Short mmCIF file of C-alpha atoms and ligand atoms in Angstrom, two decimals:
data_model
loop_
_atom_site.label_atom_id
_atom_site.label_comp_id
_atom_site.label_asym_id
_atom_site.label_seq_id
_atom_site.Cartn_x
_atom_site.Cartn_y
_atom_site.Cartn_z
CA UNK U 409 -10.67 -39.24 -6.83
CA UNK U 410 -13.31 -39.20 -4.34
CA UNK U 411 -14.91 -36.40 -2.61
CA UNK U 412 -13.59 -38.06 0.49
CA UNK U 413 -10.32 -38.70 -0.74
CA UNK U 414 -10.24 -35.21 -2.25
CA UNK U 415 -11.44 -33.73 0.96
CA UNK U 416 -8.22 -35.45 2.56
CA UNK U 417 -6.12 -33.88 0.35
CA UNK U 418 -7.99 -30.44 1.31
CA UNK U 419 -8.48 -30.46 -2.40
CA UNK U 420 -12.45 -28.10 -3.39
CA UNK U 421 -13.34 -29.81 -6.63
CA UNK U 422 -16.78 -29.83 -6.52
CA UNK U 423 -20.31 -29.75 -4.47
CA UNK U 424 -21.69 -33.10 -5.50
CA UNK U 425 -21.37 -35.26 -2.47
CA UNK U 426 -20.74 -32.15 0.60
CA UNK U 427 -23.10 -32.15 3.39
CA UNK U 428 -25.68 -29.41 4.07
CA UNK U 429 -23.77 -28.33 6.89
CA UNK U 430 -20.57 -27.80 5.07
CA UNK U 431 -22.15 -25.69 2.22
CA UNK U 432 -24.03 -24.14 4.81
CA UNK U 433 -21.00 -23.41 7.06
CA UNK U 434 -19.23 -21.61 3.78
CA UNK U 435 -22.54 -19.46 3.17
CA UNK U 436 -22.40 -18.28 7.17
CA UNK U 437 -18.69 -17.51 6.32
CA UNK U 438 -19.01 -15.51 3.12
CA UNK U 439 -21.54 -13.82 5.48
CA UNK U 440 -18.93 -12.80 8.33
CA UNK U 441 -16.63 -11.90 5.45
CA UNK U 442 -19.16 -9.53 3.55
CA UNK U 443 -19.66 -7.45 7.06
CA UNK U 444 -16.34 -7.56 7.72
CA UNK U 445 -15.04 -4.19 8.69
CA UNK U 446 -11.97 -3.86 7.21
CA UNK U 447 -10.86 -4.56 3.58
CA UNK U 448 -7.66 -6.40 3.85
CA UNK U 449 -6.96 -8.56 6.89
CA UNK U 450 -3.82 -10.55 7.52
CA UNK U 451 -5.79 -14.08 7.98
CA UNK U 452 -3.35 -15.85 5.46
CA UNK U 453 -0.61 -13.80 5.38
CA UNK U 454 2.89 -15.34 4.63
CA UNK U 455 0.33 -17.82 2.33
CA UNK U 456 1.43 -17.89 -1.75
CA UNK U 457 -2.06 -18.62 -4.05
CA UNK U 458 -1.43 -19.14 -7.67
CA UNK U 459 -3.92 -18.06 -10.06
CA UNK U 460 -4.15 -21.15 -12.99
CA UNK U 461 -6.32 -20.08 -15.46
CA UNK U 462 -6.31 -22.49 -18.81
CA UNK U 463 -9.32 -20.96 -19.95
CA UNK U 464 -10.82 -17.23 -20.16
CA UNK U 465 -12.51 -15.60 -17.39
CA UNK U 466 -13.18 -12.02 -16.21
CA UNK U 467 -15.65 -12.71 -12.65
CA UNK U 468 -13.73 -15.59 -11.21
CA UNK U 469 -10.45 -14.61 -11.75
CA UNK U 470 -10.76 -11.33 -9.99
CA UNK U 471 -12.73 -12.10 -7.75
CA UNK U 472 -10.43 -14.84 -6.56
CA UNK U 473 -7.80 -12.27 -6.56
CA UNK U 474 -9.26 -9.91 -4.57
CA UNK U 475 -10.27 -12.50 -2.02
CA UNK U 476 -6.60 -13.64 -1.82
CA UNK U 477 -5.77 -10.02 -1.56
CA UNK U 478 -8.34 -9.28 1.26
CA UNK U 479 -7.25 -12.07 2.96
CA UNK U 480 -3.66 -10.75 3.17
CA UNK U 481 -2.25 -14.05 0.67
CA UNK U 482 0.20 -13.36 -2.02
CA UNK U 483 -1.26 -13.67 -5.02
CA UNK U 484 0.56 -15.37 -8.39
CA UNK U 485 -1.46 -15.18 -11.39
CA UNK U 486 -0.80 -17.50 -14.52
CA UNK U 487 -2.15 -16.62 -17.85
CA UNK U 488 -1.58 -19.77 -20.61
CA UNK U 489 -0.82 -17.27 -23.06
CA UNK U 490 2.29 -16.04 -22.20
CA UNK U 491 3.04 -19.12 -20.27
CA UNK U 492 5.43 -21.74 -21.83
CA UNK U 493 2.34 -23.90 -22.54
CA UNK U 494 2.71 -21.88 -25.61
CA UNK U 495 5.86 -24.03 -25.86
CA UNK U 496 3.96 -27.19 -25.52
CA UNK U 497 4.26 -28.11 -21.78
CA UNK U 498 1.64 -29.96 -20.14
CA UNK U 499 -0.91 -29.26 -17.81
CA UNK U 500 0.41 -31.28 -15.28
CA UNK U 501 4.21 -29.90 -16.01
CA UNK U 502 2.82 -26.44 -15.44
CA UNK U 503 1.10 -27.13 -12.18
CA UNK U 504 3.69 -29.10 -11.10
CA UNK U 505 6.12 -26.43 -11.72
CA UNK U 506 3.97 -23.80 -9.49
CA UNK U 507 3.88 -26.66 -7.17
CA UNK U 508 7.95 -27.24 -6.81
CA UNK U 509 8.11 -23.37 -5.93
CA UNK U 510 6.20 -23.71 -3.13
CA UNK U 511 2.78 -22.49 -3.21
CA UNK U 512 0.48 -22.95 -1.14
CA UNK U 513 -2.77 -23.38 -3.04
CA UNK U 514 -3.69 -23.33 -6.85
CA UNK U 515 -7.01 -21.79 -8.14
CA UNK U 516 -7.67 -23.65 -11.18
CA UNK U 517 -9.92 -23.19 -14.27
CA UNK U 518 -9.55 -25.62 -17.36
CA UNK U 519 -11.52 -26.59 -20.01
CA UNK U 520 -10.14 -30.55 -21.23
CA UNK U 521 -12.88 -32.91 -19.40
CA UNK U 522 -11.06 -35.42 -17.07
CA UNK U 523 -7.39 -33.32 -16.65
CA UNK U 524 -8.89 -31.57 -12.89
CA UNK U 525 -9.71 -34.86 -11.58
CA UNK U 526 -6.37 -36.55 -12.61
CA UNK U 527 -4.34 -33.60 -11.34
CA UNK U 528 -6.02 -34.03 -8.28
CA UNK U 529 -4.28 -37.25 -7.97
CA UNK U 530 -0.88 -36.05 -8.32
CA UNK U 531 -1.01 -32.92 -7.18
CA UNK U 532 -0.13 -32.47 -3.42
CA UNK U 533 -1.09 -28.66 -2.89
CA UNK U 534 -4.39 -27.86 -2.42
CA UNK U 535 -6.79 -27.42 -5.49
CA UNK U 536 -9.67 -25.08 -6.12
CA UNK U 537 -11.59 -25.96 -9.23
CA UNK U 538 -12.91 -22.76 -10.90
CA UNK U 539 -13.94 -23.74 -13.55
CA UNK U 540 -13.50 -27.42 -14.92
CA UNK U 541 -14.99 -28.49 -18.53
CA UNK U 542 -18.98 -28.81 -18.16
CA UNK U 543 -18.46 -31.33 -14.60
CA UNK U 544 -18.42 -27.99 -11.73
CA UNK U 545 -17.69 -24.64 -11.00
CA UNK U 546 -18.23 -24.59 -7.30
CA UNK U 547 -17.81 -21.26 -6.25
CA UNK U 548 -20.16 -20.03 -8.87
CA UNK U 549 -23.14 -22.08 -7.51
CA UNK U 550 -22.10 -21.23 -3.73
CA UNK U 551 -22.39 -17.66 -4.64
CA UNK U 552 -25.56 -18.31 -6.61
CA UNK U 553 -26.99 -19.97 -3.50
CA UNK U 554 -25.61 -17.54 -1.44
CA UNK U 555 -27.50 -15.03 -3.35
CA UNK U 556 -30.63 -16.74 -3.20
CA UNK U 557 -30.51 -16.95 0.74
CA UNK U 558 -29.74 -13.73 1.14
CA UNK U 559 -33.14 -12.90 -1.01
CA UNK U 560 -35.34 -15.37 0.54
CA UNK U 561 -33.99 -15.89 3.77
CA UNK U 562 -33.90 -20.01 3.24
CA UNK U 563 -32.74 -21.84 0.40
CA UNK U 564 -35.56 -25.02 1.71
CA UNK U 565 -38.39 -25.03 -0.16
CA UNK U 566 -37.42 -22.63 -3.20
CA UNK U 567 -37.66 -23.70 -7.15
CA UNK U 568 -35.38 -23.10 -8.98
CA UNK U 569 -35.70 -22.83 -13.45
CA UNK U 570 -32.15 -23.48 -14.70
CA UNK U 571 -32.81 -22.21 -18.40
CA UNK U 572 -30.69 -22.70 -21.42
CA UNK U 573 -27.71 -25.09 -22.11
CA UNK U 574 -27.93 -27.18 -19.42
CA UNK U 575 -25.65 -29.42 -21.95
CA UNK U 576 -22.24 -27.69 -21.36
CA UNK U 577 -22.72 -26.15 -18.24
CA UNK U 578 -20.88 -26.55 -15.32
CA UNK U 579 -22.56 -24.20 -13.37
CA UNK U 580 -25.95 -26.20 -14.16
CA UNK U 581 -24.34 -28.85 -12.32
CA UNK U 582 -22.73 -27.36 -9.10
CA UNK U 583 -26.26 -25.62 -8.52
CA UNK U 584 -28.16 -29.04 -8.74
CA UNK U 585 -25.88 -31.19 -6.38
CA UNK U 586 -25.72 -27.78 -3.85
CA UNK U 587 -29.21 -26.84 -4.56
CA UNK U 588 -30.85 -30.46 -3.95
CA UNK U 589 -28.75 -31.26 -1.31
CA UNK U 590 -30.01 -27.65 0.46
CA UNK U 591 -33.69 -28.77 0.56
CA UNK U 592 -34.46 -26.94 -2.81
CA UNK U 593 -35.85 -28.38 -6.17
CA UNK U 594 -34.16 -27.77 -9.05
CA UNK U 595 -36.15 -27.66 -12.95
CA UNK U 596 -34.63 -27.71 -16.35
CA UNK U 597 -35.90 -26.08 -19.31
CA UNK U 598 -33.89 -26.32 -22.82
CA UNK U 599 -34.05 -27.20 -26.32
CA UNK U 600 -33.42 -30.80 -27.16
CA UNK U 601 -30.03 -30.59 -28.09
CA UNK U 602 -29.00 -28.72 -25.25
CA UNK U 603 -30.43 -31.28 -22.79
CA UNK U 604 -27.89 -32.92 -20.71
CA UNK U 605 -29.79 -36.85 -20.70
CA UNK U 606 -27.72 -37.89 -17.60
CA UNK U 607 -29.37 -35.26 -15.69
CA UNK U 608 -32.95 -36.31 -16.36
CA UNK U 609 -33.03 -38.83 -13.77
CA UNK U 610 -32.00 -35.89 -10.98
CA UNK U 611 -34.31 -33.15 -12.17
CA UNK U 612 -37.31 -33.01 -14.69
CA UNK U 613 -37.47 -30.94 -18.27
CA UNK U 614 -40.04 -28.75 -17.89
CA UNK U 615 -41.64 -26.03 -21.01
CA UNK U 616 -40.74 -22.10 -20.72
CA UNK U 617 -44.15 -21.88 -19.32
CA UNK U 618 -43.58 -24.04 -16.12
CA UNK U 619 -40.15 -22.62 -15.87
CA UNK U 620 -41.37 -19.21 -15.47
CA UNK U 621 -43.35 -19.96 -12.41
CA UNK U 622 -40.48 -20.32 -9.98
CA UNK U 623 -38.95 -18.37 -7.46
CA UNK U 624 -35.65 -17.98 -9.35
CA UNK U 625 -35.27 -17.81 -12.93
CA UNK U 626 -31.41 -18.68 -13.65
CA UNK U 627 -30.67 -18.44 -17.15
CA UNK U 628 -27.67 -19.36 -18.49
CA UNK U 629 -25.26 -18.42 -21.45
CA UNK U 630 -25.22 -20.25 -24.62
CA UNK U 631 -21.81 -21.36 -24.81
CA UNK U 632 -21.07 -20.83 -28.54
CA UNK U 633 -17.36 -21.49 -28.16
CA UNK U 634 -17.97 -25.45 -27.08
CA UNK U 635 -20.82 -25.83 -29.64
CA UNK U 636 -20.53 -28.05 -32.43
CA UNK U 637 -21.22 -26.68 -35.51
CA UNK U 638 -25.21 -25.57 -36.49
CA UNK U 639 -26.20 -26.52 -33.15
CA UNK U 640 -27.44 -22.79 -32.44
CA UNK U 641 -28.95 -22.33 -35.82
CA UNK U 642 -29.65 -18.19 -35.20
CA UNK U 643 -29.48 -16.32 -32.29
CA UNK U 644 -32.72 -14.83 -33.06
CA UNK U 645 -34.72 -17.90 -33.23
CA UNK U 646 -32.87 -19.19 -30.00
CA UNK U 647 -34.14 -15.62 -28.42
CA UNK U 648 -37.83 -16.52 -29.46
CA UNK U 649 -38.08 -19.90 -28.15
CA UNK U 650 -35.60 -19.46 -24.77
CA UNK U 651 -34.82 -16.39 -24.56
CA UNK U 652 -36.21 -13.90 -21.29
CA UNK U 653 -38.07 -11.02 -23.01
CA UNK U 654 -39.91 -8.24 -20.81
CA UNK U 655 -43.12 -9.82 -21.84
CA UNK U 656 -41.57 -13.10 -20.00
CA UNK U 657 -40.41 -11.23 -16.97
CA UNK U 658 -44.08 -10.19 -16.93
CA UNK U 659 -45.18 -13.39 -16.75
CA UNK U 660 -43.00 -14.36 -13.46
CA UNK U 661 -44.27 -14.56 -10.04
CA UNK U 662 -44.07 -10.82 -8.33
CA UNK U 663 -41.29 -12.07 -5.58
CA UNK U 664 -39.19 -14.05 -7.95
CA UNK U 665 -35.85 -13.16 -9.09
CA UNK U 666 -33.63 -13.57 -12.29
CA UNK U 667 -30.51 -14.42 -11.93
CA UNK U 668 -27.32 -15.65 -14.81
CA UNK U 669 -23.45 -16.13 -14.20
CA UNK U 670 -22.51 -13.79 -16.61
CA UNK U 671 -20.82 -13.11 -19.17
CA UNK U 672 -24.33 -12.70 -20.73
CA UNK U 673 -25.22 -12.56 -24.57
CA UNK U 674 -27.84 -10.01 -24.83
CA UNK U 675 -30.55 -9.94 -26.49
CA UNK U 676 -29.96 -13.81 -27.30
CA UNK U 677 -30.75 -15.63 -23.73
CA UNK U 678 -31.35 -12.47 -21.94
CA UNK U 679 -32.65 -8.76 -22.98
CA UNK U 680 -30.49 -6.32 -22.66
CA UNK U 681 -33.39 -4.34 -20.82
CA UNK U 682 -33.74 -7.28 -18.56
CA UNK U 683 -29.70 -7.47 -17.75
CA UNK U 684 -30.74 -4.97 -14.67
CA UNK U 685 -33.96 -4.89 -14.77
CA UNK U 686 -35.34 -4.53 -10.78
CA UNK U 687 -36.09 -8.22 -10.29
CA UNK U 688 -31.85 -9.30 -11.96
CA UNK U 689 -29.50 -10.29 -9.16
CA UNK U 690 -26.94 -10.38 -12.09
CA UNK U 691 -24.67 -7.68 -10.09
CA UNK U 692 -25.23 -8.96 -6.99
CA UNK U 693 -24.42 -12.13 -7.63
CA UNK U 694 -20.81 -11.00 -9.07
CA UNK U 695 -20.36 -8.64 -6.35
CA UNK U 696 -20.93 -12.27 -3.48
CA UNK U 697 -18.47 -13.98 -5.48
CA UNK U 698 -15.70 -12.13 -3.47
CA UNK U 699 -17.15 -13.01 0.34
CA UNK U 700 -17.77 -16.89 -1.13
CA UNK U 701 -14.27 -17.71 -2.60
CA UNK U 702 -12.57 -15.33 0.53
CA UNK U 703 -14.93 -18.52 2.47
CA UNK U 704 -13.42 -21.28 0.23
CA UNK U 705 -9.88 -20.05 0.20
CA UNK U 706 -9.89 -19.99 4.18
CA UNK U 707 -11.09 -23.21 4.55
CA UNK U 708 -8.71 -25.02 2.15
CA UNK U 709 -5.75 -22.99 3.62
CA UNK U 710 -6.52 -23.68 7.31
N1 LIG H 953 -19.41 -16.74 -14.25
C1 LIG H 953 -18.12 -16.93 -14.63
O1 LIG H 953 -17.51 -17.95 -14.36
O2 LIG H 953 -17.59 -15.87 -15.31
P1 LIG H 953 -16.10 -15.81 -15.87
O3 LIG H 953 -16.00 -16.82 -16.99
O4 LIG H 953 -15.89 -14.40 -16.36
O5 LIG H 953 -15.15 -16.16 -14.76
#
């Protein structure tokens, strides 16, 4: 499916493709929604949201609920393991299912590459993709940008070091489709075999060095659990080579920032004295996830 198609179907699978004006139109949202006075309001109220989460998460699916919850929704939350795809049913059955009772939208993370964008196809109520294989996770990058304007003021101009393995991550992704499309230049820096080729024609590989010279240093997690095997051969020699020490923070520009989706392995991509160190948005980023998917859940319910 399309962007266009999906953006028909009110579907949010993914930031490659949306205009400046829409991302920038969610930021300015999350923004009225951060001041807002009140906790709970009763914008979508009488509005079921299902929770469908295939995979593990801690930030997104709370934070998702509490957006629902601020936004006066009903909230449904699916777990897979004490769902009856323990029995064996499908993907699709299970969506489908929620789908028959009458919700209203479906906040979805999976892991199987390929299954978001065919349920997208079938599936009449509204999607949000939280998480899908290593292709997006929107709302993470919309809160990392959101972050980033917040600290700089402009997202134009900025560049961004996206450190680590760019290979399996989705969140790589969302923040170079948002990030170009905002006016800012995006860098990779990774080992070989954590290189994503298809992305070398959209933004270069650069060494530690070069990386470190940016305004934001976004590291990200090595994602042991989709690794094949010996591809990390010890987290201490992966720490050496790409990992941000204190004598690497040192070496960063005084107004940059460091920033990581979290969860983080410390003391293997990050130091656990850099984790909230003074120049780590690592908190702050979590706490704008709320704001950004109370901005995405409005828009695909109105
Ligand atoms: N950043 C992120 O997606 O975290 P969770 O896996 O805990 O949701």
């Amino acid at each position: 499916m399309s962007i266009v198609e999906a953006r028909a179907t009110k579907h949010f699978l993914g930031l490659k493709g949306v205009s400046a004006s829409e991302i920038a139109s969610i930021l300015d949202r999350a923004a009225y929604w951060e001041q807002y006075p009140t906790k709970v309001t009763n914008h979508l109220q009488g509005k079921f949201t299902a929770n469908l989460f295939f995979e593990n998460s801690t930030r997104t699916r709370f934070s998702f609920e509490l957006a629902q919850k601020r936004l006066g929704a009903e909230v449904l939350n699916f777990s897979a393991a004490e769902s009856s795809v323990q029995k064996g049913e499908s993907i699709y059955d299970t969506v489908r299912t929620l789908e028959s009772m009458g919700i209203d939208a479906g906040v979805i993370r999976l892991k199987p590459i390929g299954v978001l964008a065919e349920l997208a196809e079938r599936i009449k109520v509204p999607l949000i993709n939280a998480g899908d294989g290593n292709n997006e996770h929107p709302t993470q990058a919309l809160l990392d940008l959101y972050t980033m304007r917040k600290h700089f003021g402009d997202l134009k101009g900025l560049t961004v070091s996206i450190i680590g393995d760019i290979l399996h991550s989705r969140v790589a992704r969302s923040n170079l489709w948002a990030l170009q499309t905002m006016g800012a230049k995006v860098q990779f820096c990774a080992p070989v075999n954590m290189q994503a080729p298809e992305l070398a024609e959209h933004a270069p590989y650069v060494s530690f060095e070069q990386a470190l010279a940016a305004d934001v240093v976004m590291m990200l997690r090595v994602q042991l659990e989709r690794h094949e095997h010996g591809m990390l051969r010890s987290a201490e020699e992966y720490r050496e080579h790409y990992g941000l020490t204190a004598e690497r923070v040192a070496r960063m520009a005084p107004h940059a920032i460091i920033m990581h989706p979290a969860p983080v392995n410390r003391n293997v991509e990050i130091d656990d004295e850099i984790v909230e160190h003074e120049k780590s948005k690592i908190f702050t980023q979590i706490a704008n996830g709320v704001p950004i998917r109370m901005a995405v859940i409005e828009r695909t319910l109105s």
